[in-house]
Coordinates of C-alpha atoms in Angstrom, one line a residue:
M1 CA 29.7 14.8 -5.7
A2 CA 29.0 18.7 -5.8
E3 CA 28.3 18.2 -9.4
L4 CA 25.3 15.4 -8.2
F5 CA 23.9 17.5 -5.6
I6 CA 23.1 20.4 -7.6
Q7 CA 22.0 18.4 -10.1
L8 CA 19.4 16.8 -7.8
T9 CA 18.4 19.9 -6.3
I10 CA 17.5 21.3 -10.0
I11 CA 15.7 17.8 -10.3
I12 CA 13.8 18.1 -7.0
G13 CA 12.8 21.8 -7.9
I14 CA 11.3 21.2 -10.8
A15 CA 9.4 18.0 -9.6
T16 CA 8.2 20.1 -6.9
L17 CA 7.0 23.3 -9.2
A18 CA 5.9 20.8 -11.4
A19 CA 3.4 19.0 -8.5
L20 CA 2.4 22.6 -7.2
S21 CA 0.8 22.9 -11.0
V22 CA -0.8 19.6 -11.2
R23 CA -2.3 19.8 -7.9
L24 CA -3.7 23.3 -8.9
L25 CA -5.3 21.7 -12.3
R26 CA -6.4 18.3 -10.0
Q27 CA -4.2 15.9 -11.7
P28 CA -2.6 12.9 -10.7
F29 CA 1.5 13.3 -9.3
I30 CA 2.7 11.1 -11.4
I31 CA 2.2 13.2 -14.4
A32 CA 4.2 16.2 -12.5
Y33 CA 7.2 13.4 -12.3
L34 CA 7.0 12.4 -15.5
A35 CA 7.0 15.7 -17.0
T36 CA 10.1 16.9 -14.7
G37 CA 11.6 13.6 -16.5
I38 CA 11.0 15.0 -20.3
V39 CA 12.3 18.6 -19.0
A40 CA 15.3 16.9 -17.3
G41 CA 16.1 14.4 -20.0
P42 CA 17.9 14.9 -23.4
A43 CA 14.9 16.7 -24.9
L44 CA 15.7 19.8 -22.9
F45 CA 18.3 20.1 -19.9
N46 CA 20.1 16.7 -20.1
L47 CA 20.6 16.6 -16.4
L48 CA 20.5 12.9 -15.8
S49 CA 23.1 11.6 -18.4
A50 CA 26.2 12.5 -16.6
H51 CA 25.3 10.5 -13.6
Q52 CA 22.8 7.5 -14.8
E53 CA 24.0 5.1 -12.8
I54 CA 23.3 6.7 -9.5
Y55 CA 19.6 7.6 -10.8
D56 CA 19.1 4.1 -11.7
I57 CA 19.7 3.0 -8.5
F58 CA 17.8 5.6 -6.6
A59 CA 14.6 4.9 -8.9
H60 CA 15.1 0.9 -8.2
L61 CA 15.3 1.7 -4.4
G62 CA 12.2 3.1 -5.0
V63 CA 10.4 0.4 -7.1
I64 CA 11.7 -1.9 -4.1
L65 CA 10.3 -0.3 -1.1
L66 CA 6.9 0.2 -3.2
L67 CA 6.5 -3.3 -3.8
F68 CA 7.7 -4.0 -0.1
V69 CA 4.7 -2.0 0.9
V70 CA 2.6 -4.1 -1.9
G71 CA 3.5 -7.6 -0.4
L72 CA 2.8 -5.9 3.2
S73 CA -0.9 -5.4 2.1
L74 CA -0.9 -8.8 0.6
N75 CA -1.0 -11.0 3.6
L76 CA -1.0 -14.6 3.7
N77 CA -4.9 -15.0 4.2
H78 CA -5.3 -12.4 1.2
I79 CA -3.0 -14.4 -0.9
K80 CA -5.3 -17.6 -0.2
Q81 CA -8.6 -15.9 -1.1
I82 CA -6.9 -14.0 -4.4
G83 CA -4.9 -16.6 -5.4
K84 CA -6.8 -19.5 -7.7
V85 CA -8.5 -16.5 -9.3
A86 CA -5.3 -14.4 -9.9
V87 CA -3.6 -17.0 -11.6
V88 CA -6.5 -18.3 -14.0
V89 CA -7.5 -15.1 -14.9
G90 CA -3.9 -13.6 -15.3
I91 CA -2.6 -16.8 -17.8
I92 CA -5.9 -16.4 -20.1
Q93 CA -5.8 -12.5 -20.3
C94 CA -2.1 -12.8 -21.3
I95 CA -3.2 -15.0 -23.9
I96 CA -6.2 -13.3 -25.3
T97 CA -4.5 -9.7 -25.1
S98 CA -0.9 -11.0 -26.7
G99 CA -3.1 -13.0 -29.6
L100 CA -5.7 -10.2 -30.2
G101 CA -2.6 -7.5 -30.2
F102 CA -0.6 -9.3 -32.3
F103 CA -3.3 -9.9 -35.2
L104 CA -3.7 -6.1 -35.0
L105 CA -0.1 -5.0 -35.3
Y106 CA 1.0 -7.5 -38.0
A107 CA -2.2 -6.0 -40.2
L108 CA -0.4 -2.4 -39.2
R109 CA 2.4 -4.3 -41.9
L110 CA 4.9 -4.5 -38.4
P111 CA 7.7 -7.1 -39.5
F112 CA 6.0 -11.0 -38.1
M113 CA 8.3 -11.1 -34.7
T114 CA 8.2 -6.9 -33.7
A115 CA 4.7 -7.5 -33.7
I116 CA 4.7 -10.4 -31.6
F117 CA 7.2 -8.6 -29.1
I118 CA 5.2 -5.6 -29.1
A119 CA 2.1 -8.0 -28.4
I120 CA 3.7 -9.5 -25.6
A121 CA 5.1 -6.7 -24.1
A122 CA 1.4 -4.4 -24.1
T123 CA -0.3 -7.7 -22.2
F124 CA 1.8 -6.4 -18.9
S125 CA 0.1 -3.9 -16.3
S126 CA 2.6 -1.5 -15.0
T127 CA 2.5 -2.4 -11.3
I128 CA 4.6 0.1 -9.9
I129 CA 1.9 2.8 -11.2
I130 CA -1.1 0.8 -10.2
T131 CA -0.1 0.2 -6.7
K132 CA 1.3 4.1 -6.4
L133 CA -2.3 5.0 -7.5
L134 CA -4.1 2.9 -5.4
G135 CA -2.0 3.3 -2.3
D136 CA -2.9 7.3 -2.9
K137 CA -6.8 6.4 -2.7
R138 CA -5.9 4.0 -0.1
D139 CA -7.3 1.3 -1.9
T140 CA -4.9 -1.3 -1.4
D141 CA -7.2 -3.1 0.9
A142 CA -10.1 -2.8 -1.4
V143 CA -11.6 -6.3 -2.9
Y144 CA -10.9 -4.5 -6.7
G145 CA -7.6 -3.3 -5.3
R146 CA -6.4 -6.9 -3.9
Y147 CA -7.2 -8.4 -6.9
T148 CA -5.5 -6.1 -9.5
I149 CA -2.6 -6.5 -7.0
G150 CA -2.5 -10.1 -7.4
L151 CA -3.3 -10.1 -11.2
M152 CA -0.3 -7.8 -11.4
V153 CA 2.1 -10.4 -9.2
V154 CA 1.0 -13.2 -11.6
Q155 CA 1.8 -11.1 -15.0
D156 CA 5.5 -9.9 -13.4
V157 CA 6.2 -14.1 -13.1
I158 CA 4.7 -14.5 -16.4
A159 CA 7.0 -11.5 -17.8
I160 CA 10.3 -13.0 -15.8
L161 CA 9.4 -16.5 -17.4
I162 CA 9.4 -15.0 -20.5
L163 CA 12.9 -13.2 -20.2
L164 CA 14.2 -16.8 -19.0
F165 CA 13.4 -18.3 -21.5
L166 CA 14.8 -15.7 -24.1
T167 CA 17.8 -15.6 -22.3
T168 CA 18.4 -18.9 -22.3
S169 CA 16.9 -20.0 -25.7
H170 CA 20.2 -20.0 -27.3
L171 CA 21.0 -23.3 -25.5
Q172 CA 19.6 -26.8 -26.8
S173 CA 18.2 -29.1 -23.6
A174 CA 19.4 -26.5 -20.5
P175 CA 15.8 -24.4 -20.7
F176 CA 14.1 -27.3 -19.6
I177 CA 16.5 -27.8 -16.9
I178 CA 16.6 -24.1 -15.6
F179 CA 12.9 -24.1 -15.6
F180 CA 13.0 -27.5 -13.1
I181 CA 15.6 -25.4 -11.1
F182 CA 13.5 -22.5 -10.8
F183 CA 10.5 -24.1 -9.6
L184 CA 12.5 -26.3 -7.2
K185 CA 14.1 -22.8 -5.9
A186 CA 10.6 -20.8 -6.1
I187 CA 9.4 -24.0 -3.4
V188 CA 12.4 -23.7 -1.1
L189 CA 12.6 -19.9 -1.2
V190 CA 8.7 -20.1 0.0
A191 CA 9.4 -23.1 2.7
L192 CA 12.0 -20.8 4.4
L193 CA 10.1 -17.5 4.0
F194 CA 7.1 -18.7 5.8
I195 CA 9.2 -20.9 8.7
V196 CA 11.1 -17.5 9.1
A197 CA 7.9 -15.2 9.0
K198 CA 6.0 -17.9 11.8
Y199 CA 8.2 -18.7 14.0
L200 CA 11.2 -16.1 13.7
L201 CA 9.6 -12.3 13.2
P202 CA 7.1 -12.5 15.5
Y203 CA 9.7 -13.0 18.6
I204 CA 12.2 -10.0 17.1
L205 CA 9.1 -7.8 16.1
D206 CA 7.6 -8.0 19.6
R207 CA 10.9 -7.0 21.3
I208 CA 11.9 -4.0 18.7
A209 CA 8.2 -2.5 18.1
G210 CA 8.2 -0.4 20.9
S211 CA 10.7 1.9 19.6
G212 CA 9.8 3.6 16.4
E213 CA 13.1 3.9 14.8
L214 CA 14.5 0.8 15.3
L215 CA 11.3 -0.7 13.8
L216 CA 11.9 1.4 10.6
L217 CA 15.6 0.4 10.6
F218 CA 14.9 -3.4 11.2
T219 CA 11.9 -3.3 8.3
V220 CA 14.2 -1.7 5.7
S221 CA 17.2 -4.3 6.4
W222 CA 14.7 -6.9 6.2
C223 CA 13.5 -5.5 2.9
F224 CA 16.5 -5.4 1.3
V225 CA 18.1 -8.6 3.0
V226 CA 15.4 -10.7 2.2
A227 CA 15.2 -8.9 -2.0
T228 CA 19.2 -9.3 -2.1
G229 CA 18.8 -13.2 -1.1
I230 CA 16.1 -14.2 -3.6
Y231 CA 18.0 -12.4 -6.2
L232 CA 21.0 -14.6 -5.3
F233 CA 18.3 -17.0 -5.9
G234 CA 18.0 -16.5 -9.6
F235 CA 15.1 -14.3 -9.2
S236 CA 14.5 -11.0 -9.2
F237 CA 14.5 -7.9 -6.7
E238 CA 11.3 -7.1 -7.2
I239 CA 10.3 -10.6 -6.5
G240 CA 12.0 -10.1 -3.6
A241 CA 10.9 -7.2 -2.2
I242 CA 7.1 -8.7 -2.5
A243 CA 8.1 -11.6 -0.7
A244 CA 9.8 -9.8 2.2
G245 CA 6.6 -7.8 2.8
L246 CA 4.2 -11.0 2.7
A247 CA 6.5 -12.3 5.5
L248 CA 5.4 -9.5 7.6
G249 CA 1.7 -9.4 6.0
N250 CA 0.0 -11.4 9.2
S251 CA 2.1 -9.0 11.8
L252 CA 0.4 -7.0 14.5
Y253 CA 2.5 -4.1 13.6
R254 CA 1.5 -4.4 9.8
T255 CA 0.0 -1.0 9.6
E256 CA 2.6 0.9 11.8
I257 CA 5.2 -0.7 9.5
G258 CA 3.6 0.1 6.2
S259 CA 2.8 4.3 7.8
R260 CA 6.8 4.2 8.3
I261 CA 8.1 3.0 5.0
R262 CA 5.6 5.2 2.9
P263 CA 7.5 8.2 3.1
L264 CA 10.9 7.0 2.2
R265 CA 9.4 4.8 -0.7
D266 CA 7.6 7.8 -1.9
F267 CA 10.7 9.8 -2.1
F268 CA 12.8 7.8 -3.9
L269 CA 9.8 6.8 -6.3
V270 CA 9.7 10.6 -7.5
L271 CA 12.8 9.5 -9.0
F272 CA 12.0 6.6 -10.6
F273 CA 9.1 8.3 -12.4
V274 CA 11.3 11.4 -13.4
L275 CA 13.6 8.9 -14.7
L276 CA 11.1 6.8 -16.4
G277 CA 9.8 10.5 -18.4
S278 CA 13.4 11.2 -19.6
K279 CA 13.3 8.2 -21.2
L280 CA 10.1 8.9 -23.2
T281 CA 11.8 10.5 -26.1
L282 CA 13.5 8.6 -28.7
P283 CA 15.0 9.2 -32.1
G284 CA 12.5 8.5 -35.2
I285 CA 9.4 8.7 -32.7
T286 CA 7.4 10.5 -35.4
H287 CA 7.5 7.5 -37.8
A288 CA 5.8 5.4 -35.0
L289 CA 3.3 7.7 -34.0
I290 CA 0.1 6.1 -35.9
P291 CA 1.3 2.3 -34.8
G292 CA 1.5 4.1 -31.0
F293 CA -1.9 5.5 -31.3
I294 CA -3.5 2.3 -32.3
L295 CA -1.5 -0.1 -29.7
S296 CA -2.5 2.8 -26.8
A297 CA -6.4 2.5 -27.9
F298 CA -6.2 -1.1 -27.5
V299 CA -4.8 -0.7 -24.2
L300 CA -7.0 1.6 -22.8
I301 CA -10.4 -0.2 -24.6
I302 CA -9.7 -3.9 -25.6
D303 CA -7.6 -4.8 -22.4
P304 CA -10.0 -3.4 -19.9
I305 CA -12.9 -5.1 -21.7
I306 CA -11.2 -8.9 -21.7
L307 CA -10.8 -8.4 -17.7
Y308 CA -14.0 -7.1 -17.1
I309 CA -15.5 -10.7 -19.1
L310 CA -13.1 -12.6 -17.1
F311 CA -13.3 -11.3 -13.8
R312 CA -17.8 -11.3 -14.4
A313 CA -16.9 -15.2 -15.5
H314 CA -15.3 -15.9 -12.1
R315 CA -18.9 -14.0 -10.8
F316 CA -17.3 -10.7 -9.7
T317 CA -20.0 -7.6 -9.2
R318 CA -19.8 -5.3 -12.0
R319 CA -18.1 -2.7 -10.1
N320 CA -15.1 -4.5 -9.0
S321 CA -14.5 -6.3 -12.7
F322 CA -14.9 -2.7 -13.9
L323 CA -12.6 -1.1 -11.6
I324 CA -10.2 -3.9 -12.1
G325 CA -10.1 -3.6 -15.9
L326 CA -9.7 0.4 -15.8
T327 CA -7.3 0.1 -13.1
A328 CA -5.1 -2.4 -15.8
A329 CA -5.1 -0.3 -19.1
Q330 CA -1.6 0.3 -19.0
V331 CA 1.9 -0.7 -20.1
S332 CA 4.2 -2.0 -17.9
E333 CA 8.2 -1.1 -17.0
F334 CA 8.7 -5.3 -17.9
G335 CA 7.6 -4.3 -21.3
F336 CA 10.4 -2.5 -22.0
I337 CA 12.8 -4.4 -20.8
L338 CA 10.9 -7.4 -23.0
L339 CA 11.6 -5.3 -25.6
F340 CA 15.2 -4.5 -25.3
T341 CA 16.1 -8.0 -24.7
G342 CA 13.9 -8.5 -28.4
V343 CA 16.4 -5.6 -29.8
E344 CA 19.5 -6.7 -28.1
R345 CA 19.2 -10.5 -29.5
G346 CA 18.2 -9.1 -33.0
L347 CA 15.0 -10.7 -32.8
V348 CA 12.8 -6.8 -32.6
A349 CA 13.4 -4.0 -34.4
E350 CA 14.5 -0.8 -32.8
Q351 CA 11.0 0.8 -34.0
A352 CA 9.4 -1.3 -31.8
L353 CA 10.6 1.0 -28.8
A354 CA 9.3 4.1 -30.6
I355 CA 5.9 2.5 -30.6
F356 CA 6.2 1.4 -27.2
T357 CA 7.1 4.8 -25.7
I358 CA 4.7 6.7 -27.4
A359 CA 1.9 4.0 -26.1
A360 CA 3.8 4.2 -22.6
L361 CA 3.0 8.1 -22.7
I362 CA -0.6 7.8 -23.5
T363 CA -1.6 5.6 -21.5
I364 CA 0.3 6.0 -18.4
F365 CA -1.2 9.7 -18.6
V366 CA -4.8 8.4 -19.5
S367 CA -4.7 5.6 -17.0
S368 CA -3.5 7.8 -14.1
H369 CA -6.8 10.0 -14.7
L370 CA -8.9 6.8 -14.9
I371 CA -7.6 5.3 -11.6
T372 CA -8.0 8.3 -9.9
H373 CA -11.6 8.9 -10.6
N374 CA -12.7 5.5 -10.9
E375 CA -15.7 5.7 -8.7
R376 CA -16.8 8.5 -10.5
L377 CA -16.7 6.9 -13.9
Y378 CA -18.2 4.0 -12.8
K379 CA -21.6 5.9 -11.5
L380 CA -21.5 8.0 -14.7
L381 CA -21.7 3.9 -16.8
L382 CA -23.8 2.7 -14.1
P383 CA -27.9 3.5 -16.0
L384 CA -25.8 1.5 -18.9
F385 CA -24.7 -1.6 -16.3
Q386 CA -28.7 -1.6 -15.2
L387 CA -29.7 -1.9 -18.5
F388 CA -28.9 -5.6 -18.2
G389 CA -30.4 -6.1 -14.5
E390 CA -29.5 -6.2 -11.2
D391 CA -25.8 -7.5 -10.2
A392 CA -26.5 -11.3 -8.9
T393 CA -23.0 -10.8 -7.4
Q394 CA -21.3 -9.7 -4.2
Q395 CA -18.0 -9.0 -2.5
P396 CA -17.9 -7.7 1.0
E397 CA -15.2 -5.3 1.7
E398 CA -12.5 -6.3 3.9
R399 CA -11.2 -3.5 5.5
I400 CA -10.7 -2.4 9.1
P401 CA -14.1 -1.8 10.6
T402 CA -15.4 1.4 11.9
Y403 CA -16.4 1.7 15.4
D404 CA -18.6 3.8 16.9
I405 CA -15.9 4.6 19.8
W406 CA -12.0 4.6 20.0
V407 CA -10.0 4.8 22.8
I408 CA -6.5 5.8 22.6
G409 CA -3.7 4.5 25.0
Y410 CA -4.8 1.4 27.3
H411 CA -2.5 1.7 29.9
R412 CA -3.1 4.2 33.1
I413 CA -6.7 5.0 32.4
G414 CA -7.7 3.6 29.0
W415 CA -8.3 -0.2 30.5
K416 CA -10.8 1.1 33.0
I417 CA -12.4 2.8 30.2
C418 CA -12.5 -0.3 28.1
E419 CA -14.0 -2.0 31.0
A420 CA -17.1 0.3 30.7
L421 CA -17.6 0.1 27.5
K422 CA -17.7 -3.7 27.6
E423 CA -20.3 -3.7 30.3
K424 CA -22.4 -1.2 28.3
G425 CA -21.7 -3.6 25.3
L426 CA -20.5 -0.9 22.9
S427 CA -18.3 -1.3 20.0
F428 CA -14.7 0.2 20.3
A429 CA -11.5 -0.5 19.2
V430 CA -8.3 0.5 20.9
V431 CA -4.8 2.1 19.8
D432 CA -1.8 1.5 21.6
F433 CA 2.1 1.8 21.0
N434 CA 3.2 -1.0 23.4
P435 CA 3.2 -4.4 21.5
E436 CA 2.5 -6.7 25.0
T437 CA -0.8 -4.3 25.3
I438 CA -1.6 -5.6 21.8
K439 CA -1.1 -9.1 22.2
L440 CA -2.4 -8.5 25.8
L441 CA -5.6 -7.2 24.2
H442 CA -6.0 -9.5 21.4
D443 CA -6.0 -12.7 23.9
R444 CA -8.8 -11.1 25.6
G445 CA -10.9 -10.7 22.4
T446 CA -10.5 -6.9 22.3
H447 CA -10.0 -5.2 18.9
A448 CA -6.6 -3.4 19.2
Y449 CA -4.5 -1.9 16.6
F450 CA -0.4 -1.4 17.3
G451 CA 0.5 2.0 16.2
D452 CA 1.6 5.7 16.6
V453 CA -0.9 8.3 16.8
A454 CA 1.4 11.1 16.3
D455 CA 2.3 9.4 12.8
V456 CA 0.1 10.9 9.9
E457 CA 0.6 8.2 7.5
F458 CA -0.5 5.8 10.0
L459 CA -3.6 7.8 10.9
S460 CA -4.5 7.8 7.7
E461 CA -4.7 4.0 7.3
M462 CA -7.2 3.9 10.3
P463 CA -11.1 4.8 10.1
I464 CA -10.8 6.8 13.5
H465 CA -12.3 9.9 12.1
K466 CA -15.5 7.9 11.1
S467 CA -16.4 7.5 14.7
R468 CA -18.8 9.3 17.3
L469 CA -16.3 9.3 20.2
I470 CA -12.9 9.7 20.5
I471 CA -10.9 9.3 24.3
S472 CA -7.1 10.0 24.5
T473 CA -5.6 9.0 27.4
I474 CA -2.1 9.5 25.9
P475 CA 0.2 11.6 28.1
D476 CA 2.3 13.6 25.6
L477 CA 0.9 17.1 24.7
E478 CA 2.4 17.4 21.0
D479 CA 1.1 14.1 20.0
Q480 CA -2.3 14.2 21.0
A481 CA -2.6 18.2 19.1
T482 CA -1.5 16.5 16.2
F483 CA -3.8 13.4 16.5
I484 CA -6.9 16.1 16.9
K485 CA -5.9 18.3 14.1
H486 CA -6.1 15.3 11.5
I487 CA -9.2 14.1 13.1
R488 CA -10.5 17.6 12.9
S489 CA -9.3 17.8 9.2
H490 CA -11.4 14.9 8.3
S491 CA -14.3 15.2 10.8
K492 CA -16.1 18.5 12.3
T493 CA -18.6 16.2 14.1
A494 CA -16.8 13.6 16.3
F495 CA -16.5 14.3 19.9
I496 CA -12.6 14.1 21.0
I497 CA -11.9 13.6 24.7
A498 CA -8.2 14.5 25.3
N499 CA -5.9 14.1 28.5
L500 CA -3.7 16.2 30.1
S501 CA -1.6 16.5 33.1
D502 CA -1.6 20.8 33.6
L503 CA -3.1 23.6 33.2
L504 CA -0.3 25.7 31.2
H505 CA -1.1 23.7 27.7
L506 CA -4.9 23.4 28.1
D507 CA -6.1 26.1 25.6
T508 CA -3.4 24.2 22.8
L509 CA -5.7 21.1 22.7
Y510 CA -9.1 23.2 22.6
H511 CA -7.6 24.9 19.9
A512 CA -6.7 21.9 18.3
G513 CA -10.4 21.0 18.1
A514 CA -11.0 18.8 21.4
S515 CA -14.3 18.3 22.9
Y516 CA -13.4 18.3 26.7
V517 CA -9.5 17.2 28.1
M518 CA -9.7 15.5 31.0
M519 CA -6.8 16.3 33.7
P520 CA -6.4 13.0 36.2
H521 CA -5.8 15.0 39.3
L522 CA -9.0 17.1 39.0
L523 CA -10.7 13.8 38.3
G524 CA -8.9 12.3 41.0
G525 CA -10.2 15.3 43.3
S526 CA -13.3 14.8 42.8
W527 CA -13.3 11.1 43.3
V528 CA -12.2 11.7 47.2
A529 CA -14.6 14.6 47.3
E530 CA -17.4 12.0 46.4
L531 CA -15.8 9.5 49.1
L532 CA -16.3 12.1 51.8
D533 CA -19.9 12.7 51.0
H534 CA -20.1 9.5 52.4
P535 CA -22.1 9.0 56.0
H536 CA -20.0 6.2 56.9
I537 CA -16.1 5.8 56.5
T538 CA -14.3 3.3 58.2
R539 CA -11.6 1.3 58.2
R540 CA -13.7 -1.6 56.2
T541 CA -14.1 1.1 53.4
F542 CA -10.5 1.4 52.7
T543 CA -9.7 -2.2 53.0
R544 CA -12.6 -2.9 50.7
L545 CA -11.8 0.0 47.9
R546 CA -8.0 -1.8 48.2
R547 CA -9.2 -5.2 47.5
E548 CA -11.2 -3.9 44.7
Q549 CA -7.9 -2.5 43.6
T550 CA -5.6 -5.1 43.7
K551 CA -8.2 -7.3 42.1
E552 CA -8.8 -5.4 39.2
L553 CA -5.3 -4.8 38.7
K554 CA -4.0 -8.1 38.3
Q555 CA -7.3 -8.9 36.1
H556 CA -5.7 -6.5 33.4
F557 CA -2.0 -6.3 34.1
V558 CA -0.8 -9.9 35.4

């Protein structure tokens, strides 16, 4: 145990130093983690071999949590929109890419079966790398992000079917029976998850969402229980993780759940990429350099062109088609699994692993840059696209809308502010951490989002900083200070009204960046002072005020 802890300490230390270096060089963090794997792997210090199984478990946890967050962002409405296109494009792309790849590799004098296996392996893009980089760019909800992830899910299903065929092909009639059982199980699982997601999960979440710790614990439990259950049904843990996220995709608490799970996901993902980097050195790799470079060029150039043409054929904009193609320009971890299976069954020469390893290292490195700077690259190539005339199609982005005003906290003060905003016809939305309040506001047609404004991950998902006025009515000093500092780091022009009940910490909120801090006891005193200025105060005055107060409270809290 002590040895494992020391090794983990060294690995995390190397990863931190590498991450600091790539940040200074403005490179994607994935490159730092892969480099850490090379340093910690057999090529140099060989830190991973003694506890390989434990590191594999850590890495797998990162993959499971990552794909859970992916499923969380792909709610059922998104699946309905992208399902048909993703399936059609995914199948056609796999056929075309594997066919062209085979002819290219066979022309390089690779053995027939080896060429087939490498070509099929190179067809699949990396779900893990794509979703990680899209998440870093906050583009998982963008049109191109959703369709790319949908395409990756289709590719993963195709890869699972191929692996299923390989592992059962030694039987005579069994493969057809196994495939039939496979689809039957899939139908049963979809039905069960649909029922649970519609009737059971909302009931549970409404009762636990008020506690951030309980919400996180339930979310992780749900992810692992569903992934394990689906694995026992004969599917992969990865498919189970996506399904677990999908079941929560339509929840009111989706954004808060995602924000709480991401830090845990990111830690384990670091170990996944370190482990992947440690495998990027193989004996005899020099003999595979030329085929590896050619395969890399094919994946980085030809595959994006194929995807661009296919999505343009489905009336996608040039921008979205280009970004989807660019995002998918790398090989997948499924490719390694497929080749390992082929080698174990004696169908593929071990040289295939060396070739694919070179292609993985090159394409992951290059595509990380391409995805990170995809918008800049598109603008650079825009004059070339414009030679073909104006784009005849458009896809509107389905992101969280930008409101003129955000009200943080509804009860106590916020509800009265919302009424005034409604009367003036202003565009506004509410953020609150009370599940019952969110349901109440949704029933009344008010835009409301469940979340904790002290959670920076949650704030990063919300376009609050783009509004012109933000009104915080929450009483907690630390939460407001964190929230205000985050907003100020993104916007210097937004007006921020904060809330405080005492004078002791007034300067704290002003130093954090508040435009004004309202104090309820001062406001109450001002109201009473205005009342005293009225020339005629009678019993009827207070009877009327009390009646109006009771009516308002019943309308908004009953």
